[in-house]
Coordinates of C-alpha atoms (C1' of nucleotides) in Angstrom, one line a residue:
Chain N
M508 CA 72.1 -38.2 -1.4
N509 CA 69.6 -35.5 -0.8
K510 CA 66.9 -37.1 1.3
D511 CA 64.6 -34.4 2.2
Q512 CA 66.4 -31.4 1.0
D513 CA 63.3 -30.4 -0.8
I514 CA 60.5 -28.5 0.7
N515 CA 57.1 -29.8 1.5
P516 CA 55.0 -26.8 0.6
R517 CA 51.9 -28.2 2.4
V518 CA 52.8 -26.0 5.3
L519 CA 52.1 -22.8 3.4
N520 CA 49.1 -21.0 4.4
H521 CA 46.6 -21.1 1.7
I522 CA 46.1 -17.8 0.1
S523 CA 43.2 -16.2 1.7
A524 CA 40.6 -14.8 -0.5
S525 CA 41.1 -11.6 1.4
E526 CA 42.3 -8.4 -0.2
G527 CA 45.9 -7.5 -0.8
A528 CA 48.2 -8.0 -3.7
L529 CA 48.9 -11.5 -4.6
S530 CA 52.7 -11.2 -4.4
Q531 CA 52.3 -9.8 -0.9
Q532 CA 50.2 -12.7 0.3
V533 CA 52.8 -15.1 -1.3
Y534 CA 55.6 -13.2 0.5
L535 CA 53.9 -13.4 3.9
S536 CA 53.1 -17.0 3.4
I537 CA 56.7 -18.0 2.7
K538 CA 58.1 -15.7 5.2
N539 CA 56.0 -17.0 8.0
A540 CA 57.0 -20.6 7.1
I541 CA 60.6 -19.6 7.3
L542 CA 60.4 -17.7 10.5
G543 CA 58.3 -20.4 12.0
M544 CA 61.0 -22.9 11.0
E545 CA 58.7 -24.9 9.0
F546 CA 61.1 -24.5 6.1
R547 CA 64.5 -25.5 7.6
P548 CA 67.8 -24.0 6.6
G549 CA 69.4 -25.7 3.7
Q550 CA 66.2 -26.9 2.1
N551 CA 65.7 -25.6 -1.3
L552 CA 62.5 -23.7 -2.5
R553 CA 60.8 -25.1 -5.6
K554 CA 59.0 -22.3 -7.4
A555 CA 56.9 -24.9 -9.3
L556 CA 55.7 -26.6 -6.2
I557 CA 54.9 -23.3 -4.4
C558 CA 52.9 -22.2 -7.6
D559 CA 50.9 -25.4 -7.5
Q560 CA 50.3 -25.3 -3.8
L561 CA 49.2 -21.6 -3.8
G562 CA 47.5 -21.8 -7.1
V563 CA 49.4 -18.7 -8.6
S564 CA 51.8 -18.2 -11.4
R565 CA 55.4 -17.8 -11.2
A566 CA 55.5 -14.0 -11.4
P567 CA 54.2 -13.2 -7.8
V568 CA 56.3 -16.1 -6.5
A569 CA 59.4 -14.6 -8.1
E570 CA 58.8 -11.2 -6.7
A571 CA 58.2 -12.7 -3.2
I572 CA 61.5 -14.5 -3.4
T573 CA 63.2 -11.5 -4.5
R574 CA 62.1 -9.7 -1.3
L575 CA 63.0 -12.6 0.8
A576 CA 66.4 -12.7 -0.7
S577 CA 67.0 -9.0 0.0
E578 CA 66.1 -9.6 3.6
G579 CA 68.6 -12.6 3.8
L580 CA 66.0 -15.3 4.5
V581 CA 66.8 -17.1 1.3
D582 CA 69.9 -17.4 -0.8
V583 CA 69.3 -17.5 -4.4
V584 CA 71.9 -18.9 -6.7
P585 CA 71.4 -17.7 -10.3
Q586 CA 70.4 -20.3 -12.8
S587 CA 70.5 -22.9 -10.1
G588 CA 68.2 -22.7 -7.2
T589 CA 67.0 -20.9 -4.0
R590 CA 67.7 -22.3 -0.6
I591 CA 66.5 -21.3 2.9
S592 CA 69.5 -19.6 4.3
Y593 CA 71.5 -21.1 7.3
F594 CA 71.9 -19.2 10.5
S595 CA 75.2 -17.6 10.7
M596 CA 76.7 -16.3 13.9
P597 CA 78.4 -13.1 12.3
E598 CA 75.1 -12.2 10.7
I599 CA 73.2 -12.8 13.9
Q600 CA 75.7 -10.7 15.9
E601 CA 75.4 -8.0 13.4
G602 CA 71.6 -8.2 13.7
V603 CA 72.0 -7.9 17.5
F604 CA 74.2 -4.9 17.1
L605 CA 72.0 -3.1 14.8
R606 CA 68.9 -3.9 16.9
E607 CA 70.6 -2.6 20.1
A608 CA 71.7 0.6 18.2
L609 CA 68.1 1.3 17.3
E610 CA 66.6 0.4 20.7
L611 CA 69.0 2.5 22.5
A612 CA 68.3 5.5 20.3
V613 CA 64.6 4.9 20.8
V614 CA 64.8 4.7 24.6
R615 CA 66.8 7.9 24.5
K616 CA 64.3 9.8 22.5
V617 CA 61.3 8.4 24.2
T618 CA 62.7 9.1 27.7
R619 CA 63.3 12.7 26.6
H620 CA 59.8 13.3 25.1
L621 CA 57.4 11.1 27.0
T622 CA 53.9 12.4 27.3
E623 CA 51.5 11.6 30.1
D624 CA 49.4 9.4 27.8
Q625 CA 52.5 7.4 26.8
G626 CA 53.4 6.9 30.3
R627 CA 49.9 5.5 31.0
I628 CA 50.1 3.1 28.1
L629 CA 53.4 1.9 29.2
N630 CA 52.1 1.1 32.7
R631 CA 49.0 -0.5 31.1
S632 CA 51.5 -2.8 29.0
M633 CA 53.3 -3.7 32.2
R634 CA 50.2 -4.7 34.0
L635 CA 49.3 -6.9 31.0
Q636 CA 52.8 -8.4 31.1
T637 CA 52.6 -9.1 34.9
L638 CA 49.3 -10.8 34.5
L639 CA 50.7 -13.1 31.8
V640 CA 53.7 -14.0 33.8
E641 CA 51.5 -14.8 36.9
D642 CA 49.4 -17.1 34.6
D643 CA 52.7 -18.7 33.2
D644 CA 51.4 -17.9 29.8
I645 CA 54.6 -18.2 27.9
S646 CA 53.5 -17.7 24.4
G647 CA 51.2 -14.9 25.6
F648 CA 54.1 -13.1 27.1
Y649 CA 56.2 -13.6 24.0
E650 CA 53.6 -11.6 22.1
A651 CA 53.3 -9.0 24.7
D652 CA 57.1 -8.8 24.8
E653 CA 57.2 -8.0 21.1
A654 CA 54.3 -5.6 21.5
F655 CA 56.2 -3.8 24.2
H656 CA 59.2 -3.1 22.1
E657 CA 57.0 -2.0 19.3
L658 CA 55.2 0.4 21.6
L659 CA 58.4 2.1 22.5
M660 CA 59.3 2.5 18.9
S661 CA 55.9 3.9 18.1
F662 CA 56.4 6.5 20.7
T663 CA 59.1 8.0 18.7
G664 CA 56.5 9.2 16.4
F665 CA 58.4 7.6 13.5
D666 CA 56.6 5.0 11.3
R667 CA 59.5 3.1 9.8
V668 CA 61.6 2.5 12.9
A669 CA 59.7 -0.6 13.8
D670 CA 60.0 -2.0 10.4
V671 CA 63.7 -1.3 10.2
A672 CA 64.3 -2.8 13.5
Q673 CA 62.3 -5.9 12.5
T674 CA 64.2 -6.3 9.1
V675 CA 67.7 -5.8 10.4
S676 CA 67.1 -8.5 13.0
L677 CA 65.1 -11.0 11.1
Q678 CA 67.7 -13.8 11.5
V679 CA 67.7 -13.0 15.2
S680 CA 63.9 -13.3 15.3
R681 CA 64.1 -16.6 13.6
A682 CA 66.6 -17.9 15.9
R683 CA 64.7 -16.6 18.9
R684 CA 61.8 -18.8 18.2
L685 CA 64.0 -21.8 18.9
L686 CA 65.0 -20.6 22.3
L687 CA 62.3 -22.3 24.3
P688 CA 61.1 -19.7 26.7
T689 CA 61.1 -20.9 30.3
P690 CA 59.0 -19.6 33.1
G691 CA 62.2 -18.4 34.7
R692 CA 63.2 -16.5 31.7
I693 CA 59.9 -14.6 31.2
V694 CA 60.1 -13.6 35.0
E695 CA 63.5 -12.1 34.3
S696 CA 62.3 -10.4 31.1
L697 CA 59.5 -8.8 33.1
E698 CA 61.9 -7.5 35.6
E699 CA 64.0 -6.0 32.9
H700 CA 61.1 -4.4 31.2
R701 CA 60.0 -3.0 34.6
A702 CA 63.5 -1.4 35.0
I703 CA 63.3 0.1 31.6
V704 CA 59.9 1.6 32.2
D705 CA 60.8 2.8 35.6
A706 CA 63.9 4.7 34.2
I707 CA 61.8 6.1 31.4
L708 CA 59.1 7.3 33.8
A709 CA 61.8 8.8 36.0
R710 CA 63.1 10.6 32.9
N711 CA 66.5 9.2 33.5
E712 CA 68.1 8.8 30.1
Q713 CA 71.2 6.9 31.2
D714 CA 69.5 4.5 33.3
A715 CA 66.9 3.7 30.7
Q716 CA 69.6 3.0 28.2
D717 CA 71.6 0.9 30.6
A718 CA 68.4 -1.1 31.4
M719 CA 67.7 -1.6 27.8
R720 CA 71.3 -2.8 27.2
R721 CA 71.1 -5.2 30.0
H722 CA 67.8 -6.5 28.7
L723 CA 69.1 -7.1 25.1
G724 CA 72.3 -8.4 26.4
Q725 CA 70.5 -11.6 27.7
L726 CA 69.8 -12.6 24.1
M727 CA 73.4 -13.3 22.6
P728 CA 74.4 -15.9 25.2
R729 CA 71.3 -17.9 24.7
I730 CA 71.7 -17.9 21.0
E731 CA 75.3 -19.2 21.5
L732 CA 73.7 -22.0 23.5
L733 CA 71.5 -22.7 20.5
H734 CA 74.7 -22.7 18.3
E735 CA 76.1 -25.5 20.4
R736 CA 73.0 -27.5 20.7
M737 CA 71.9 -27.3 17.1
P738 CA 75.0 -26.7 15.0
E739 CA 73.4 -28.2 11.9
L740 CA 71.2 -25.1 11.6
F741 CA 74.3 -22.8 11.2
N742 CA 76.7 -22.6 8.3
R743 CA 80.3 -23.2 8.4
A744 CA 82.0 -19.9 7.5
T745 CA 85.2 -20.1 5.5
S746 CA 88.1 -17.9 6.3
E747 CA 86.8 -15.1 4.2
G748 CA 83.5 -15.3 5.8
R749 CA 81.9 -16.8 2.7
E750 CA 79.3 -19.4 3.1
I751 CA 79.5 -23.0 2.1
A752 CA 76.5 -25.0 1.0
Chain G
M152 CA 47.6 20.1 -17.6
N153 CA 50.7 18.0 -17.0
K154 CA 53.5 19.7 -18.9
D155 CA 56.5 17.9 -18.2
Q156 CA 55.3 15.3 -15.6
D157 CA 56.7 12.6 -17.7
I158 CA 60.2 11.4 -17.5
N159 CA 62.8 11.8 -20.1
P160 CA 64.7 8.6 -20.0
R161 CA 67.6 9.8 -22.0
V162 CA 69.5 10.6 -18.8
L163 CA 69.6 6.9 -17.9
N164 CA 73.0 5.4 -18.1
H165 CA 73.0 3.0 -20.9
I166 CA 73.3 -0.5 -19.8
S167 CA 76.9 -1.4 -19.9
A168 CA 77.9 -4.6 -21.5
S169 CA 79.6 -5.4 -18.3
E170 CA 78.7 -8.3 -16.1
G171 CA 75.9 -8.4 -13.5
A172 CA 72.2 -9.3 -13.6
L173 CA 70.2 -7.1 -16.0
S174 CA 67.6 -6.1 -13.4
Q175 CA 70.5 -5.1 -11.0
Q176 CA 71.8 -2.8 -13.8
V177 CA 68.5 -1.4 -14.4
Y178 CA 67.9 -0.8 -10.7
L179 CA 71.3 1.1 -10.4
S180 CA 70.6 3.1 -13.5
I181 CA 67.3 4.4 -12.3
K182 CA 68.5 4.7 -8.7
N183 CA 71.4 6.9 -9.8
A184 CA 69.1 9.1 -11.8
I185 CA 66.8 9.6 -8.9
L186 CA 69.6 10.3 -6.4
G187 CA 71.2 12.7 -8.9
M188 CA 67.9 14.5 -9.1
E189 CA 67.7 13.9 -12.9
F190 CA 64.3 12.4 -12.2
R191 CA 62.5 15.0 -10.2
P192 CA 59.9 14.4 -7.5
G193 CA 56.5 14.0 -8.9
Q194 CA 57.4 12.8 -12.4
N195 CA 56.1 9.5 -13.3
L196 CA 58.1 6.6 -14.5
R197 CA 57.0 5.1 -17.8
K198 CA 57.9 1.6 -17.9
A199 CA 57.6 1.5 -21.7
L200 CA 59.9 4.3 -22.2
I201 CA 62.6 2.9 -19.9
C202 CA 62.4 -0.6 -21.7
D203 CA 62.9 1.2 -25.0
Q204 CA 65.6 3.3 -23.7
L205 CA 67.6 0.5 -22.1
G206 CA 66.7 -2.1 -24.6
V207 CA 65.4 -4.6 -22.0
S208 CA 61.9 -6.2 -21.5
R209 CA 59.5 -5.1 -18.8
A210 CA 60.4 -8.0 -16.3
P211 CA 63.8 -6.6 -15.1
V212 CA 62.4 -3.1 -15.0
A213 CA 59.5 -4.3 -12.9
E214 CA 61.9 -5.9 -10.5
A215 CA 64.0 -2.8 -10.3
I216 CA 60.9 -0.7 -9.5
T217 CA 59.8 -3.0 -6.8
R218 CA 63.1 -2.6 -5.1
L219 CA 63.1 1.2 -5.5
A220 CA 59.6 1.2 -4.0
S221 CA 60.7 -0.7 -1.0
E222 CA 63.4 1.9 -0.5
G223 CA 60.9 4.6 -0.8
L224 CA 62.4 6.3 -3.8
V225 CA 59.3 5.8 -5.9
D226 CA 55.7 5.5 -5.0
V227 CA 53.8 2.9 -6.9
V228 CA 50.1 3.2 -7.2
P229 CA 48.5 -0.2 -8.3
Q230 CA 47.0 -0.3 -11.6
S231 CA 47.7 3.4 -12.1
G232 CA 51.3 4.4 -12.4
T233 CA 54.7 4.9 -10.6
R234 CA 56.0 8.3 -9.6
I235 CA 59.3 9.6 -8.2
S236 CA 58.5 10.2 -4.6
Y237 CA 58.5 13.7 -3.1
F238 CA 60.7 14.6 -0.1
S239 CA 58.9 14.6 3.1
M240 CA 60.1 16.2 6.2
P241 CA 58.9 13.5 8.6
E242 CA 60.6 10.8 6.5
I243 CA 63.8 12.7 6.4
Q244 CA 63.7 13.4 10.2
E245 CA 63.2 9.7 10.6
G246 CA 66.1 9.0 8.3
V247 CA 68.3 11.3 10.2
F248 CA 67.3 9.6 13.5
L249 CA 68.0 6.1 12.3
R250 CA 71.3 7.2 10.8
E251 CA 72.4 8.8 14.1
A252 CA 71.4 5.7 16.0
L253 CA 73.6 3.7 13.8
E254 CA 76.6 6.1 13.7
L255 CA 76.6 6.5 17.5
A256 CA 76.6 2.7 18.0
V257 CA 79.3 2.4 15.4
V258 CA 81.5 5.1 17.2
R259 CA 80.8 3.4 20.6
K260 CA 82.1 0.0 19.3
V261 CA 84.9 1.2 17.3
T262 CA 86.3 3.3 20.2
R263 CA 86.1 0.4 22.4
H264 CA 87.9 -2.1 20.0
L265 CA 90.1 0.1 17.9
T266 CA 93.4 -1.6 16.6
E267 CA 96.6 0.1 15.8
D268 CA 96.1 -0.5 12.0
Q269 CA 92.6 1.1 12.1
G270 CA 94.2 4.1 14.0
R271 CA 96.7 4.5 11.3
I272 CA 94.1 4.3 8.5
L273 CA 92.0 6.9 10.3
N274 CA 94.9 9.2 10.4
R275 CA 95.6 8.7 6.8
S276 CA 91.9 9.5 6.0
M277 CA 92.2 12.7 7.9
R278 CA 95.4 13.7 6.0
L279 CA 93.7 13.1 2.8
Q280 CA 90.6 15.2 3.8
T281 CA 92.9 18.0 5.1
L282 CA 94.6 18.1 1.7
L283 CA 91.3 18.3 -0.1
V284 CA 90.1 21.1 2.1
E285 CA 93.4 23.1 1.5
D286 CA 92.7 22.6 -2.2
D287 CA 89.1 23.7 -1.9
D288 CA 88.2 20.5 -3.7
I289 CA 84.6 20.4 -2.7
S290 CA 83.4 17.4 -4.6
G291 CA 86.5 15.5 -3.7
F292 CA 85.9 16.2 0.0
Y293 CA 82.3 15.2 -0.4
E294 CA 83.6 11.7 -1.5
A295 CA 86.1 11.6 1.2
D296 CA 83.5 12.5 3.7
E297 CA 81.3 9.5 2.7
A298 CA 84.4 7.3 2.6
F299 CA 85.2 8.3 6.1
H300 CA 81.9 7.3 7.6
E301 CA 82.1 4.1 5.7
L302 CA 85.5 3.5 7.0
L303 CA 84.3 3.8 10.6
M304 CA 81.4 1.4 9.8
S305 CA 83.7 -1.1 8.3
F306 CA 85.8 -1.0 11.5
T307 CA 83.0 -2.6 13.4
G308 CA 83.7 -5.9 11.4
F309 CA 80.2 -6.0 10.3
D310 CA 79.3 -6.1 6.6
R311 CA 75.8 -5.0 6.5
V312 CA 76.0 -1.8 8.7
A313 CA 77.1 0.5 5.8
D314 CA 74.3 -0.9 3.6
V315 CA 71.6 -0.5 6.2
A316 CA 72.9 3.0 7.1
Q317 CA 72.8 4.0 3.5
T318 CA 69.3 2.4 3.0
V319 CA 67.7 4.0 5.9
S320 CA 68.9 7.4 5.0
L321 CA 68.4 7.4 1.2
Q322 CA 66.1 10.3 1.2
V323 CA 68.5 12.2 3.3
S324 CA 71.3 11.4 0.7
R325 CA 69.0 12.6 -2.1
A326 CA 68.3 15.9 -0.3
R327 CA 72.0 16.2 0.7
R328 CA 73.1 16.5 -2.9
L329 CA 71.0 19.7 -3.2
L330 CA 72.8 21.2 -0.3
L331 CA 75.6 23.1 -2.3
P332 CA 78.6 22.5 -0.2
T333 CA 80.5 25.6 0.6
P334 CA 84.2 26.1 1.4
G335 CA 83.2 27.2 4.8
R336 CA 81.2 24.1 5.4
I337 CA 83.8 21.6 4.4
V338 CA 86.3 23.3 6.8
E339 CA 83.7 22.8 9.6
S340 CA 83.2 19.2 8.5
L341 CA 86.8 18.6 8.7
E342 CA 87.1 20.0 12.1
E343 CA 84.2 17.8 13.3
H344 CA 85.8 14.8 11.8
R345 CA 89.0 15.7 13.5
A346 CA 87.1 15.9 16.8
I347 CA 85.6 12.5 16.3
V348 CA 89.0 10.9 15.5
D349 CA 90.8 12.5 18.3
A350 CA 88.1 11.1 20.7
I351 CA 88.4 7.7 19.2
L352 CA 92.2 7.6 19.3
A353 CA 91.9 8.8 22.9
R354 CA 89.5 5.9 23.5
N355 CA 87.0 8.4 25.0
E356 CA 83.7 6.8 24.3
Q357 CA 81.5 9.6 25.5
D358 CA 83.5 12.4 23.7
A359 CA 83.5 10.3 20.5
Q360 CA 79.8 9.9 20.6
D361 CA 79.2 13.7 21.4
A362 CA 81.4 14.6 18.5
M363 CA 79.6 12.4 16.2
R364 CA 76.3 13.9 17.4
R365 CA 77.5 17.4 16.9
H366 CA 78.6 16.4 13.3
L367 CA 75.4 14.9 12.4
G368 CA 73.4 17.7 14.0
Q369 CA 74.6 20.1 11.4
L370 CA 72.7 18.3 8.7
M371 CA 69.0 18.8 9.7
P372 CA 69.0 22.6 9.9
R373 CA 70.6 22.8 6.4
I374 CA 67.8 20.6 5.1
E375 CA 65.3 22.8 6.6
L376 CA 66.7 25.7 4.7
L377 CA 66.3 23.5 1.7
H378 CA 62.7 22.9 2.6
E379 CA 62.1 26.7 2.6
R380 CA 64.0 27.4 -0.5
M381 CA 62.6 24.6 -2.7
P382 CA 59.2 23.7 -1.2
E383 CA 58.0 22.3 -4.5
L384 CA 60.2 19.2 -3.9
F385 CA 58.4 18.4 -0.8
N386 CA 55.0 16.9 -0.4
R387 CA 52.3 18.5 1.6
A388 CA 51.3 16.1 4.4
T389 CA 47.7 15.9 5.4
S390 CA 46.5 15.7 9.0
E391 CA 47.0 11.9 9.0
G392 CA 50.5 12.3 7.6
R393 CA 49.3 10.8 4.3
E394 CA 50.7 12.1 1.1
I395 CA 48.8 14.0 -1.6
A396 CA 49.6 13.8 -5.3
Chain R
dC719 C1' 89.4 -47.3 -8.4
dT720 C1' 90.0 -42.4 -9.7
dT721 C1' 89.2 -38.6 -12.6
dA722 C1' 87.8 -36.1 -16.7
dT723 C1' 84.1 -35.4 -20.1
dC724 C1' 79.7 -34.8 -21.7
dA725 C1' 74.8 -34.8 -22.0
dT726 C1' 70.6 -34.6 -19.5
dT727 C1' 67.8 -32.0 -16.5
dC728 C1' 67.2 -28.9 -13.5
dT729 C1' 66.7 -23.7 -12.2
dA730 C1' 66.5 -18.6 -12.3
dA731 C1' 66.3 -14.8 -15.5
dC732 C1' 64.3 -12.7 -19.1
dA733 C1' 60.7 -11.8 -22.8
dT734 C1' 55.9 -11.2 -23.9
dG735 C1' 50.9 -11.9 -23.8
dT736 C1' 46.7 -11.1 -20.8
dT737 C1' 43.8 -9.2 -17.2
dA738 C1' 41.8 -6.0 -14.2
dG739 C1' 41.7 -1.7 -11.9
dT740 C1' 42.5 3.4 -12.0
dT741 C1' 42.2 7.7 -14.0
dG742 C1' 40.5 11.5 -16.5
dA743 C1' 37.8 13.4 -20.2
dC744 C1' 33.5 14.3 -21.7
dA745 C1' 28.6 14.2 -22.0
dA746 C1' 24.2 14.2 -19.6
dG747 C1' 21.4 15.7 -16.1
dC748 C1' 20.4 19.0 -12.2
Chain O
dG354 C1' 27.7 26.5 -13.5
dC355 C1' 28.1 22.1 -10.9
dT356 C1' 27.5 17.4 -10.3
dT357 C1' 27.3 12.8 -11.8
dG358 C1' 27.7 8.7 -14.8
dT359 C1' 29.8 6.5 -18.7
dC360 C1' 33.6 5.2 -21.3
dA361 C1' 38.2 5.0 -23.5
dA362 C1' 42.9 4.9 -22.6
dC363 C1' 46.6 3.7 -19.7
dT364 C1' 49.0 1.1 -16.1
dA365 C1' 50.6 -2.3 -12.8
dA366 C1' 49.8 -6.9 -11.8
dC367 C1' 49.6 -11.4 -13.3
dA368 C1' 50.2 -15.5 -16.5
dT369 C1' 53.0 -17.9 -19.5
dG370 C1' 56.5 -19.0 -23.1
dT371 C1' 61.6 -18.9 -23.9
dT372 C1' 66.6 -18.8 -22.9
dA373 C1' 70.9 -19.6 -20.8
dG374 C1' 73.7 -21.2 -17.2
dA375 C1' 74.4 -24.6 -13.3
dA376 C1' 74.3 -29.0 -11.1
dT377 C1' 74.0 -33.8 -11.5
dG378 C1' 75.0 -38.3 -12.9
dA379 C1' 76.5 -41.5 -16.3
dT380 C1' 80.1 -43.0 -19.0
dA381 C1' 84.6 -43.3 -20.7
dA382 C1' 89.6 -42.8 -20.2
dG383 C1' 93.6 -43.3 -17.3

DNA sequence: CTTATCATTCTAACATGTTAGTTGACAAGC
DNA sequence: GCTTGTCAACTAACATGTTAGAATGATAAG
C-alpha cells in the first residue's frame, strides 16, 4: 500500500563538525530538506533512521521535530508518527496575508525614516539585481530577491522582524521554490523592486506601499497555478477545514 | 549575594488531571506564571524544583522551556542556567510594531469583507464593553478588550493570525499587566473601540486604520512610564544591544 | 465477500542516567 | 589589594531505557 511513503534520510546534510548545538544542526538539516522538497508532503519521518543517518541520539532529533511542528512544516500525530505536512491553500493564503501585513508596515516605516546610508545600500542592491537579470542568472536573482526584502526589514532597526516574516510564511517559501522562475518573471520582479525603491527614495509612503502590494500580489496567482498543476502536494480540506491524511 | 534569585515554584498551577500532553501543561503552567509576573525577570528557573513541584520528569519540562525560550520569555544559557528574561524596550517596541502591522492589516481586510453577521457581533461586543465600563468593572473590561481584538482577527477567516499576534507581542502583554488600568483609561479605550467599529461599519478603510492606529498608539507611552517607574524589570542594553545579566 | 475483533508492531511521549561546559569561590602569586 | 589559576558544584545538553497509545493486518464471525 505505502510504496515510498517513508523517507530516505540520505538527503540529509551530514552534521558538520562545526560549532553549534546538536539539536540546532539537526533542526536545520531537516528543515532544509523539507524546504528543498527533498522530503515530500505526506512522507513520514522516521526518527530512528534520522538518528542513524546523523549519528545522534533521539533527544536532539525530538527537539528539532518539536520546533518543526510548531512552524507547521511537519504534523506530529501522538503515539503514531510524524509526517511532512501537505500544502494547504488556506494556510498559504494566511501566510501571504501575514507576510504582506509585515512588508507593508516595514515599507511604511523605512520610507519615513530612511537615512542616506540606507538609500545608498538600496541603490547598490538594485544595481546588483540589474546585473543578475542582465546575465539571466535566475538562481542568483532569487537570492538577491530574498536579500532585498531582508534588507528592507533590517532598515527598521528591529531584529526579529525578518525572522517573524520568514516563520509566518514558511509554507509560502516552500511552495515558492516549486515556481520555476522564468527570465520573464525576474525582469518583472526587478521592475517591481525598482518601483518600490523609487517610491522609498522619493519619500512617498503611499506609493511605496502600493508598489510593495503590487509586487507581493504577483505571488498568489502563481501558487494557484501550482495548485492546479500539482494537486497531489496539497491536502484535501474537509468542510471544517480539518486535514485528511 | 543572590538573595531571592531563585524561583519559588509554589506558584505553579498544579498539573490538572485533565487531558492534554504533559509537556503542554507544564508549558502553560510556567508561561502563566511568567506572564502573571509571579516569576520576576532575572530569577532563574530550576528544573529540578519544577520537576518536584509538578511531579513530572525533566523531559517535558525541558521541552516546555525550549518553547518558552523560542518565545523570548526565558533566556537559556547553555550548560549554565535558565533565567526569566528581563523586559527590554527595543524588544517591546518591536512587539508593538509587529502587533500594529497585523492589526492594521486585519482592520483593512475586515472592513473590506464585513458580513452582516459580523457587524451584529461587533455591535454586541460594544454593548458588552459599554456595560462593563458603566459598572467600572476594570478586569472584566480588560478581558472584553482582548476578546474584541481577537474577534476582529477571527473575522479575517484566518486561524493563525490571533496566535501570531499574541506570540509576537508576548513581552508587550507581560508589561501590559503591570499597567494598572484606571477607570479613565477604560473609558478612553471604549471610545477608541467605538471609533474603530464605526469606521468598519461605515466601510471606511482609511478611518478604520487610523482609529486602530490611534488606539494602539496609547500603549507605548504608558509602557515608557512603566520603564521609568520600575527600571529594575528592564535590562540595561550595551552598545551592541546585547543584554547584561 | 464483508465486517468485527484482536494481537502484533509500530510510534511519540515520558523517565532517567551520563556528559561536558559554565560559574563562582577560594587560594596562590604579584 | 589585585590578579590569576585551580577546582568543586551546578546546569543544560545529550544518550538511552520504558511506557502507553495508535495503526496495521491477520483471523474469525456473519
